[in-house]
Coordinates of C-alpha atoms in Angstrom, one line a residue:
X1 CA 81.9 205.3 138.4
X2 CA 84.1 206.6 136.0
X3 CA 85.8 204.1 133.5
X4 CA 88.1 206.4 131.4
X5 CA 91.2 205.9 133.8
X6 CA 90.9 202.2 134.1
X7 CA 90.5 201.3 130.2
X8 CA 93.6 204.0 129.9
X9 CA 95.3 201.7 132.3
X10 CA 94.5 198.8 130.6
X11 CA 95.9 200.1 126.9
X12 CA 99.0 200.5 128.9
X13 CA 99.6 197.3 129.9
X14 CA 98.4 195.8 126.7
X15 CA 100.7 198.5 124.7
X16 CA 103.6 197.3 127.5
X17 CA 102.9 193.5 127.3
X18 CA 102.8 193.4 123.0
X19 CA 106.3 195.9 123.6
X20 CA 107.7 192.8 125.8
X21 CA 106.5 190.3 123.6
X22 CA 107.9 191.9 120.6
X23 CA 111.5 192.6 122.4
X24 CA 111.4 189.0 123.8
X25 CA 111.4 187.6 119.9
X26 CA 113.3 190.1 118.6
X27 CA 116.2 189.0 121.7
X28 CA 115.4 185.1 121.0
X29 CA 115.7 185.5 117.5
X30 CA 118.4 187.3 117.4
X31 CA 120.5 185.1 120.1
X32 CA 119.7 182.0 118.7
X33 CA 120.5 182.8 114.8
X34 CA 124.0 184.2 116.4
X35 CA 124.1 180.8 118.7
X36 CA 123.4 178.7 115.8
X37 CA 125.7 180.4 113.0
X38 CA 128.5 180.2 116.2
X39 CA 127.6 176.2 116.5
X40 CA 126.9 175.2 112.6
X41 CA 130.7 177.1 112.1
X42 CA 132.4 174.9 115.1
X43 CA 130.5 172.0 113.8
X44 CA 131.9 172.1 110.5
X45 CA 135.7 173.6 111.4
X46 CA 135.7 170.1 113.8
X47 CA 134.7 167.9 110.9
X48 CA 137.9 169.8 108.6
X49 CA 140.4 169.1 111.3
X50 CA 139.5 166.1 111.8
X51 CA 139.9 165.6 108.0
X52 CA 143.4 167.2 108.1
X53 CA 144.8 165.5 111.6
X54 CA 143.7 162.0 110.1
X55 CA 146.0 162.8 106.3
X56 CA 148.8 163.6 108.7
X57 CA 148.9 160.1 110.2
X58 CA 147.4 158.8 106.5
X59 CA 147.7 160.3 103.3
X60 CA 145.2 158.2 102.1
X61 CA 142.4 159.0 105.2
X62 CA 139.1 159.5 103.1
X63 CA 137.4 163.3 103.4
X64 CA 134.0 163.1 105.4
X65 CA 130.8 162.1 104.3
X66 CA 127.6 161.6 105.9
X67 CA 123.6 162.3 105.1
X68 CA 124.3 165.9 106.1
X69 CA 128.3 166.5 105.4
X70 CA 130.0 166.1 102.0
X71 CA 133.0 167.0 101.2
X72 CA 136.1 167.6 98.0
X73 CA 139.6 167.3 98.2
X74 CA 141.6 168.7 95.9
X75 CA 146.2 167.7 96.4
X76 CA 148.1 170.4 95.7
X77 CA 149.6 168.0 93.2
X78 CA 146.4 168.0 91.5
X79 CA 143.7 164.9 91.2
X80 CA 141.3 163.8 93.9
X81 CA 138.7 161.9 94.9
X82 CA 136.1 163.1 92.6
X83 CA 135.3 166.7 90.7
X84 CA 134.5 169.8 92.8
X85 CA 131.3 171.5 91.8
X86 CA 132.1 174.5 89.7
X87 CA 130.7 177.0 91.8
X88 CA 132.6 176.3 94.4
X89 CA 135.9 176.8 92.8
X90 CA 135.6 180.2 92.4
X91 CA 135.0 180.7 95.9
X92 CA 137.7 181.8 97.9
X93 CA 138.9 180.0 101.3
X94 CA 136.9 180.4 104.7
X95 CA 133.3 180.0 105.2
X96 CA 129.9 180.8 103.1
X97 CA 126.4 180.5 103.5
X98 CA 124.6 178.9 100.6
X99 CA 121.3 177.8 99.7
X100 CA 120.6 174.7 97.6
X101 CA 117.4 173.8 96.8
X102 CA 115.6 175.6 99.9
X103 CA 117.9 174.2 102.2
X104 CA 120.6 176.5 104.1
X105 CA 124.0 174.6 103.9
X106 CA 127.4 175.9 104.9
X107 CA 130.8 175.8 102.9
X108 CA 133.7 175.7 104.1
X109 CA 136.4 176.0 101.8
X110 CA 140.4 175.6 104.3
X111 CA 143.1 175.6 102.0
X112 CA 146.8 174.4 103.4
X113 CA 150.5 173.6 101.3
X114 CA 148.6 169.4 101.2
X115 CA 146.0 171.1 99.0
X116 CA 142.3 172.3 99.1
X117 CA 139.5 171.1 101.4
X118 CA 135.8 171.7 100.4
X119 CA 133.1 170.7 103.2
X120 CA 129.5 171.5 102.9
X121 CA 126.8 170.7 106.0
X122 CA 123.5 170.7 105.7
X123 CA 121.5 172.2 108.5
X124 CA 117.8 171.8 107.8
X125 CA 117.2 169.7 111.1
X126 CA 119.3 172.2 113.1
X127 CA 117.1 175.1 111.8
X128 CA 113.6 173.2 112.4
X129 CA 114.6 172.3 115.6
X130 CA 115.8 176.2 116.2
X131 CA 112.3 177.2 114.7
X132 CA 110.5 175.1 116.9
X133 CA 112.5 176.3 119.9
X134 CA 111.9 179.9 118.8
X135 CA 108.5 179.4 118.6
X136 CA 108.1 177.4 121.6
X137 CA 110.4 180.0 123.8
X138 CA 107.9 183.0 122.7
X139 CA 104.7 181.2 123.3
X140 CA 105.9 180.8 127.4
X141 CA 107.7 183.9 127.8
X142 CA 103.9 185.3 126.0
X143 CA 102.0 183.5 128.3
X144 CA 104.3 184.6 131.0
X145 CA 104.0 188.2 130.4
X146 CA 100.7 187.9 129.5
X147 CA 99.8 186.7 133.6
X148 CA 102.5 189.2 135.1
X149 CA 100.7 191.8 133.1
X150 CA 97.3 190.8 134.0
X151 CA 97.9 190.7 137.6
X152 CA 99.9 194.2 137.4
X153 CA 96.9 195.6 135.9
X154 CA 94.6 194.3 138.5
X155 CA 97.1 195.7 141.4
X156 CA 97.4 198.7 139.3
X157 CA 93.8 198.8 138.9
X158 CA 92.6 198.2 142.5
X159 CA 95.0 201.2 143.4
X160 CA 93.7 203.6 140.7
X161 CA 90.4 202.8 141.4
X162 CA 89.3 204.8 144.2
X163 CA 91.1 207.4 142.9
X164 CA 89.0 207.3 140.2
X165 CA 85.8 206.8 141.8
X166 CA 86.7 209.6 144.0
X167 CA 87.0 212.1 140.5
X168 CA 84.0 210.6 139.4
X169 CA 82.2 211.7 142.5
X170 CA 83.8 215.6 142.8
X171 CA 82.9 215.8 139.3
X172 CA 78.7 215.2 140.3
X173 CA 79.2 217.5 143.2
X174 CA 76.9 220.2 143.8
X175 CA 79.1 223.1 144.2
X176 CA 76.7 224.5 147.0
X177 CA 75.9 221.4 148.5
X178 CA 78.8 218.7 147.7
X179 CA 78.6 215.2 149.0
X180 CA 81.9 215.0 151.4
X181 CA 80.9 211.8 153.0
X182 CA 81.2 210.0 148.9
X183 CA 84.8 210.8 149.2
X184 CA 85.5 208.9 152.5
X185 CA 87.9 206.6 151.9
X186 CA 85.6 203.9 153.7
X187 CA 83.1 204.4 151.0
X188 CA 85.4 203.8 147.8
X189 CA 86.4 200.5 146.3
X190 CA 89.4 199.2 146.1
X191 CA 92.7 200.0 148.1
X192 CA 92.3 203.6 149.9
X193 CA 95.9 203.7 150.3
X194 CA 97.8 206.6 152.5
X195 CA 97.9 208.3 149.2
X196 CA 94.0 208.6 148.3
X197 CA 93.8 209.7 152.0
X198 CA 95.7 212.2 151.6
X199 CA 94.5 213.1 148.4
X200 CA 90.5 212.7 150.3
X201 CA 91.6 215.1 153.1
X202 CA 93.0 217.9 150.6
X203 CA 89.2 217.7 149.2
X204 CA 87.8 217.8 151.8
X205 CA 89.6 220.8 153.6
X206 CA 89.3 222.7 149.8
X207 CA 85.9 222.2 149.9
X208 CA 85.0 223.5 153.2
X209 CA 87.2 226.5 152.6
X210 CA 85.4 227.0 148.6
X211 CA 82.0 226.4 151.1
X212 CA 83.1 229.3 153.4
X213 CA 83.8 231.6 150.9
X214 CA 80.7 231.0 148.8
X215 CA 78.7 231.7 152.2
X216 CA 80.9 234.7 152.3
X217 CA 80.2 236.2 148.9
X218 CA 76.6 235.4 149.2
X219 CA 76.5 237.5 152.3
X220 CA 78.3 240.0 150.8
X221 CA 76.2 240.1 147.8
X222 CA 72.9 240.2 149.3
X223 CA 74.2 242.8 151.8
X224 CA 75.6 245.0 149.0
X225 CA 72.7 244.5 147.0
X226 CA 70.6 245.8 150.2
X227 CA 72.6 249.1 150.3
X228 CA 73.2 250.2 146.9
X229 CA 69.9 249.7 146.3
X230 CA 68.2 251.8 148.8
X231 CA 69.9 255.0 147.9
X232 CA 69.7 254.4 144.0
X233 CA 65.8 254.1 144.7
X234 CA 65.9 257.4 147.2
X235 CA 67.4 258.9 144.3
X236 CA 64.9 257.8 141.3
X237 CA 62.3 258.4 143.5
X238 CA 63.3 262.1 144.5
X239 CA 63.9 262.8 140.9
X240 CA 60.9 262.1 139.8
X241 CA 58.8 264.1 142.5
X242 CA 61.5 266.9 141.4
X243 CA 60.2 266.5 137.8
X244 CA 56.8 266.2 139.0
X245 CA 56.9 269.4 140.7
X246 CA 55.3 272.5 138.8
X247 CA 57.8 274.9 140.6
X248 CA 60.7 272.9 139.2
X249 CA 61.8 275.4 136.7
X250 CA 62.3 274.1 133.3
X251 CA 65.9 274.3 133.2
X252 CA 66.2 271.5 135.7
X253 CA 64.0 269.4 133.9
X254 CA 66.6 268.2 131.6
X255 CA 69.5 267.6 134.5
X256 CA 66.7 265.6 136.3
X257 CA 66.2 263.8 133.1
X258 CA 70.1 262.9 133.4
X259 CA 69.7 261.9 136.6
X260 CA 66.7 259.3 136.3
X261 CA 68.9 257.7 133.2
X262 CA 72.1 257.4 134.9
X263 CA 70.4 255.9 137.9
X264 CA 68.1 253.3 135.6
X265 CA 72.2 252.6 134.3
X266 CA 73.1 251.8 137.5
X267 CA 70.3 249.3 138.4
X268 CA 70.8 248.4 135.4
X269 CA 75.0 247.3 136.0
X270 CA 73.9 246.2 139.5
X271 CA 71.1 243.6 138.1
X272 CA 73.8 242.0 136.2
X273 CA 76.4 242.4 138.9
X274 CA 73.8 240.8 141.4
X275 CA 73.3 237.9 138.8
X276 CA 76.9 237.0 137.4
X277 CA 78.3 237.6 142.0
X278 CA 75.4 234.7 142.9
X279 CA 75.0 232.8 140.1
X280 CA 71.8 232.3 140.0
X281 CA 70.1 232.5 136.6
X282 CA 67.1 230.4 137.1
X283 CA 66.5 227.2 135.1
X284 CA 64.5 226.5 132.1
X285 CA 61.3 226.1 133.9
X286 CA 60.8 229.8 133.3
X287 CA 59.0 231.0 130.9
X288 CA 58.2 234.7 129.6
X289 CA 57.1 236.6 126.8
X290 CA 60.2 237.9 125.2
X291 CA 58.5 240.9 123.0
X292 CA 57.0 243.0 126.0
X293 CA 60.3 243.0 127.6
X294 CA 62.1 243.8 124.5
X295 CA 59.4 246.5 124.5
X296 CA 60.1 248.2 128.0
X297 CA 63.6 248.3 127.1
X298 CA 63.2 250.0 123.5
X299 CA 61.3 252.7 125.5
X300 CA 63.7 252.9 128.4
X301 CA 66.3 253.4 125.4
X302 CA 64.6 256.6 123.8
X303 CA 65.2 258.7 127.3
X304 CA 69.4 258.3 126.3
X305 CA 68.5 260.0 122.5
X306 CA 66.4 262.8 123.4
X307 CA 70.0 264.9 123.5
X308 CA 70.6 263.0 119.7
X309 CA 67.7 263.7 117.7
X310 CA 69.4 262.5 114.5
X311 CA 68.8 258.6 115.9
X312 CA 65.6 257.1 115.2
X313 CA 65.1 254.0 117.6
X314 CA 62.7 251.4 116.1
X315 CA 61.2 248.1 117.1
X316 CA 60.7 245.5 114.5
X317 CA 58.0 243.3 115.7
X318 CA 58.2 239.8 113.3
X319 CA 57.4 237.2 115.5
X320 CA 56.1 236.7 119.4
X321 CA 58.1 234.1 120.9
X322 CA 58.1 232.7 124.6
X323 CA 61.1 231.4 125.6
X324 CA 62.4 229.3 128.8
X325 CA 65.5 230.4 130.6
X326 CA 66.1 233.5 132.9
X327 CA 63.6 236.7 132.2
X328 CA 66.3 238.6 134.8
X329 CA 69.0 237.7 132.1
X330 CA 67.5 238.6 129.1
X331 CA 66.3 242.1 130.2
X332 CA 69.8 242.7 131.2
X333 CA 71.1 241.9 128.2
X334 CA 68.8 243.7 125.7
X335 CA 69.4 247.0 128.3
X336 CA 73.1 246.7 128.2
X337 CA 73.4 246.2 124.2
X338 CA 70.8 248.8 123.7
X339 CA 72.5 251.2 125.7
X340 CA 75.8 250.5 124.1
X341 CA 73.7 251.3 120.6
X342 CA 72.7 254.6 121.8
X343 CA 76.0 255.6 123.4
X344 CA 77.9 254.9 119.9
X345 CA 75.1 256.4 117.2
X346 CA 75.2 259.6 116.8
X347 CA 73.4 259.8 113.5
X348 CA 70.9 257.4 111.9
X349 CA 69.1 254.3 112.8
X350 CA 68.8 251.7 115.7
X351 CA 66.8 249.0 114.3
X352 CA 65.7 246.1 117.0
X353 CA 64.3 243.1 115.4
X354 CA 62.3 240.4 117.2
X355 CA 62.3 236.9 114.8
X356 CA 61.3 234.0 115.9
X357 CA 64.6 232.5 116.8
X358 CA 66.9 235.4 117.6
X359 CA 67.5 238.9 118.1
X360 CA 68.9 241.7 116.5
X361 CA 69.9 244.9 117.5
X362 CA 71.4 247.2 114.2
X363 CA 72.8 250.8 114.6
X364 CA 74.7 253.1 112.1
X365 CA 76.9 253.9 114.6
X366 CA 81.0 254.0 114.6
X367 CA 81.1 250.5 114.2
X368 CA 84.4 248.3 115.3
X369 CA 87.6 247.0 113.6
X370 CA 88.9 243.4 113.5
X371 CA 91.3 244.2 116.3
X372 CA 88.7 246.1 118.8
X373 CA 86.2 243.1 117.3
X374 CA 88.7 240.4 119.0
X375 CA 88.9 242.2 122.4
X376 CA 85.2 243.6 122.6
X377 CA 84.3 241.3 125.4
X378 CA 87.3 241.6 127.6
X379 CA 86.1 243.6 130.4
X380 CA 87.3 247.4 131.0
X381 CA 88.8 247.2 127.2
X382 CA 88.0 250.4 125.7
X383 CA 89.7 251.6 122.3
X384 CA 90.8 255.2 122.2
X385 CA 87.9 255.6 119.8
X386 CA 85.1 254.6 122.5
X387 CA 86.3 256.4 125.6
X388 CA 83.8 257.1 127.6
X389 CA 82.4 254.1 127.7
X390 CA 82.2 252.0 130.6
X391 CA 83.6 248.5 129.1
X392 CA 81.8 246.1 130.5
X393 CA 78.0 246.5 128.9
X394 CA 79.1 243.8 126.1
X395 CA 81.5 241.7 128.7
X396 CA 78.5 241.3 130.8
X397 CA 76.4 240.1 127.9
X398 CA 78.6 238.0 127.0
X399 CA 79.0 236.3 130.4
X400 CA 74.5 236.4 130.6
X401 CA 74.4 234.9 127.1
X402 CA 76.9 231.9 127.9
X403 CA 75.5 231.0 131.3
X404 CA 71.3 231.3 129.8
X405 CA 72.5 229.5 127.1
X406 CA 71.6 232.1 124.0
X407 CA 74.6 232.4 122.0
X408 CA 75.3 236.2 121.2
X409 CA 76.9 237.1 117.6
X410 CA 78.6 240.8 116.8
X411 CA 79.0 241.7 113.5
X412 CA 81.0 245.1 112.7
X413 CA 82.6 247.3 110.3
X414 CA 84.3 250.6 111.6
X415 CA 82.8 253.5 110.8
X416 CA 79.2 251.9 109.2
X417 CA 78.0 250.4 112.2
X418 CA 77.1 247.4 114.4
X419 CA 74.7 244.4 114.5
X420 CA 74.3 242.2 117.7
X421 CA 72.7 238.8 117.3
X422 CA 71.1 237.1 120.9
X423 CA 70.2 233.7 119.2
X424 CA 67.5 231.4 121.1
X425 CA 66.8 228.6 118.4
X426 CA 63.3 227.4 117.6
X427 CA 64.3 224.5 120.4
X428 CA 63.7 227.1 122.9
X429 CA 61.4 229.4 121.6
X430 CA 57.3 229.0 121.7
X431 CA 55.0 230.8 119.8

């Protein structure tokens, strides 16, 4: 069963619970250091008017002093009780934060027509005992969204799952034989909600319909590949009795000649048609001898140059190699890049080259610019400098060389010519 949903799931609820951790202490903090600044202030404001309600019944009522609280008053006759330190003189009146020896205090500094009135509170037990709150707040509300998460995740979880399995088991379908009853919701774990039945009826119907149409395009193909067939061999065949025939006069000879070449060209299209419609380029099981073949269609080639007797078609023979994949594919390939050679040289050389690992077809031809090089295997796209062309020959390769898995290189340069690389790596080549 696929697991990529479910761990993606559970980043987000990690990501969401560390975001609601983080906002949680970043609300506590900040709450409590504005609760406590709001409390230490009242705290100390009491303590002054307390001071100041006592000197209105007693002049000689004595300023506050505790372990925490100390405190300077200074007449506005001058004197007092003892000396002020000197940096608080230059302080003006109200309240200040100060630090004195590690320890936060307050001052508060209220000056009236009596005289002056310094208080200063120390709040190191207020501040352990907010720490320690803090702290003690954000490990609960942590542990709390910690379990809320947890058990989110797992409802989450239970009703992603059989969506999930359900992906997992569309993506191992066999597209001509797929596995509806894996998709019944009775067969998925977890909770098959409305949802996921929903979700496993809209398969279901697609598939049905994608199976219907398949059985229609197979029918269609074998079918059409029944009647084009027939005539195109009627024709080859009545062409080369013509050709046989001594009382064919000579000047028909070369027309027939046409004939038998644009009819191999047609078998030729409908061979790769017949392959790319059905889909069915056979496994790697098969194995062939890729320098015969190459062999047949070097010959086959020379019939489209016997009008261009300035080409010379070669074969390079430099290595032997069988390979595995589809013979069908190959020999489709090789006819449709050859015949794209001869079609574009008019002068010159086409060079095929069999290596061990690859490929090569080489013509002097009119070669191709880096804007026709960039749309070459679009099919139908024909620059105005190769009208006349079918465009599809290197579409078709193309498609042959993804599905048999032989990567297929062009290299070109307008007006010097072309080189086509079919690449089939020493993995799947055998001598």
């Amino acid at each position: 069963m696929p697991q990529g949903l479910p761990h993606k799931l559970r980043r987000v609820f990690i990501v969401q619970a560390v975001l609601a951790v983080f906002a949680v202490v970043v609300v506590l903090y900040g709450s409590g250091s504005l609760a406590r600044d709001w409390m230490t202030a009242e705290r100390i404001r009491a303590e002054a008017r307390a001071f100041w309600d006592g000197r209105a019944n007693d002049p000689a009522h004595p300023v506050p002093g505790t372990a925490t609280v100390h405190a300077w008053f200074v007449p506005a006759s001058g004197g007092g009780n003892r000396a002020v330190p000197d940096s608080y003189t230059s302080l003006a009146p109200g309240l200040h934060d100060l630090r004195i020896a590690g320890v936060r205090q307050r001052l508060l500094i209220d000056e009236r027509r009596d005289g002056r009135l310094y208080i200063t509170m120390s709040f190191a037990l207020v501040d352990r005992v907010a720490t320690w709150t803090l702290f003690i707040a954000v490990l609960l509300a942590s542990l709390a969204i910690a379990a809320v998460s947890w058990l989110s995740y797992r409802i989450a979880r239970q009703m992603v799952l059989p969506v999930t399995q359900m992906a997992g088991e569309v993506a191992r379908w066999d597209p001509r034989a797929p596995d509806l009853d894996a998709i019944d919701p009775g067969q998925l774990t977890g909770e098959a909600g409305r949802e996921v039945r929903l979700l496993g009826d809209a398969l279901r119907g697609l598939t049905e319909r994608t199976q219907a149409f398949m059985r229609r395009e197979r029918d269609f193909t074998r079918e059409a590949s029944h009647e084009l067939r027939t005539p195109l061999a009627v024709v080859r065949v009545a062409a080369d009795m013509l050709r046989g025939d001594p009382e064919t006069p000579p000047r028909m000879q070369r027309s027939l000649s046409r004939i038998q070449l644009a009819a191999r060209e047609m078998e030729g299209v409908l061979d790769a048609f017949l392959i790319l419609a059905r889909e069915d380029v056979p496994g790697p099981d098969e194995e062939f001898e890729l320098l015969p073949m190459v062999s047949l269609a070097v010959e086959g080639a020379r019939e489209m140059l016997t009008d261009k007797p300035g080409v010379v078609l070669s074969l390079h023979e430099e290595a032997a190699p069988r390979l595995r994949g589809s013979s069908r594919a190959m020999a489709v390939m090789v006819g449709n890049l050859l015949r794209n050679a001869c079609f574009f040289t008019e002068s010159g050389r086409i060079d095929v080259v069999v290596r061990r690992n690859r490929l090569e077809i080489t013509d002097t031809g009119i070669g191709m610019d880096d804007e026709v090089l960039e749309r070459v295997f679009e099919p139908f796209y024909r620059a105005d400098q190769y009208v006349g062309g079918k465009g599809m020959g290197l579409a078709i390769a193309r498609q042959l060389s993804e599905r048999a898995g032989w990567p297929m290189r062009i290299d070109s340069v307008a007006g010097q010519g072309t080189t086509v690389t079919i690449e089939f790596g020493a993995a799947r080549a055998k001598h």
